[in-house]
């Protein structure tokens, strides 16, 4: 977790307030105290201590609670909902001797925050998540670090993390190259030749579907692909969705592979493209005709398209710019919709608009 996240520090005593003041700047945090301790730079918990704590739990990405663990637990318990969405909560004693990762250690980032607080104050970080204790990787930390997507996130993370923490054999097949934490995994070169003791497989891939194997298999899809897209004005969103599905099937690519969709600026408000980008949680970026013309010569051009939007092709040129020149497919066209796919090695590659 980045400590640049939206963080609140809550102290309940004067000594705890002094500790909060010493770490406030490093965490770029807002500070809160009971009304009787309010002063410049320290807002009062309102309308009362318990309610105020719970409101902060809903507003911030991370809470540093300088107080007894029991107080934090009892106060926040009614607000806790889901480790995928709850903020990170770290508890510190007022002398700064311990930084306890209490809630949302992995996805929320409480483990990393506890380590950061330990660096700042000399406290001992207290981290109890099984994968950290056993010094093995955790799938729910790998997915956002790629960044990537897996189906049934909660169930698969729980299952794979449990196997890793127990020292079981979890194979890792990296069909798509990524930088990930491999601790505890057993790397393999052929998913069809698994060790006899294998209990699960994490398959890093862009494939649409995987073959049935003898062990529980989790697909991890890196979000490194870009989609260049063009279409006629007023294209129906359903036509766009169907074209995208056909495109993904043709190129055996999971729709979750796409990190960005790109087109020409005259299409920036085209509903069909915007709806597709929203459906797959992709930023939608656009380029001017002048920008697209810089690379259009690499690909087949259409004089009709040039007369319409002043550039000879849209999907291929947009995919080229958004991927830094790594276009993977020819132009796909159906019902006035065009698509092309590119590959980025980094999130920032090729994104110039």
PDB file of C-alpha atoms in Angstrom, residues 4 14 17 28 35 81 88 102 104 134 150 191 195-196 209 215 242 253 275 278 288 291 300 311 318 333-334 353:
ATOM      1  CA  UNK A   4       0.238   8.510  -0.013  1.00  0.00           C
ATOM      2  CA  UNK A  14      -2.012  13.714  25.132  1.00  0.00           C
ATOM      3  CA  UNK A  17      -1.361  13.061  20.321  1.00  0.00           C
ATOM      4  CA  UNK A  28       0.413  13.211   4.855  1.00  0.00           C
ATOM      5  CA  UNK A  35     -13.019  17.091  21.689  1.00  0.00           C
ATOM      6  CA  UNK A  81     -17.951  -5.151   6.374  1.00  0.00           C
ATOM      7  CA  UNK A  88      -6.391  -0.530   6.469  1.00  0.00           C
ATOM      8  CA  UNK A 102      -5.326  -5.081  12.615  1.00  0.00           C
ATOM      9  CA  UNK A 104      -7.142  -5.344   5.769  1.00  0.00           C
ATOM     10  CA  UNK A 134       5.458 -18.157   6.659  1.00  0.00           C
ATOM     11  CA  UNK A 150      -8.572 -13.481 -11.394  1.00  0.00           C
ATOM     12  CA  UNK A 191       1.005 -27.088 -17.211  1.00  0.00           C
ATOM     13  CA  UNK A 195       4.346 -32.737 -10.005  1.00  0.00           C
ATOM     14  CA  UNK A 196       2.389 -35.558  -8.372  1.00  0.00           C
ATOM     15  CA  UNK A 209     -10.278 -20.243 -21.701  1.00  0.00           C
ATOM     16  CA  UNK A 215      -5.761 -29.782 -10.029  1.00  0.00           C
ATOM     17  CA  UNK A 242     -20.870  -8.279 -29.530  1.00  0.00           C
ATOM     18  CA  UNK A 253      -7.878 -13.158 -25.334  1.00  0.00           C
ATOM     19  CA  UNK A 275     -20.118   1.967 -22.483  1.00  0.00           C
ATOM     20  CA  UNK A 278     -17.038   1.285 -18.508  1.00  0.00           C
ATOM     21  CA  UNK A 288      -6.012  13.660 -32.563  1.00  0.00           C
ATOM     22  CA  UNK A 291      -1.182  12.131 -33.732  1.00  0.00           C
ATOM     23  CA  UNK A 300      -3.371  -0.498 -44.425  1.00  0.00           C
ATOM     24  CA  UNK A 311      -6.650   9.796 -41.042  1.00  0.00           C
ATOM     25  CA  UNK A 318      -4.752   4.119 -31.875  1.00  0.00           C
ATOM     26  CA  UNK A 333     -13.995  -5.133 -38.815  1.00  0.00           C
ATOM     27  CA  UNK A 334     -17.682  -5.945 -38.427  1.00  0.00           C
ATOM     28  CA  UNK A 353      -2.900  11.551 -24.761  1.00  0.00           C
TER      29      UNK A 353
END
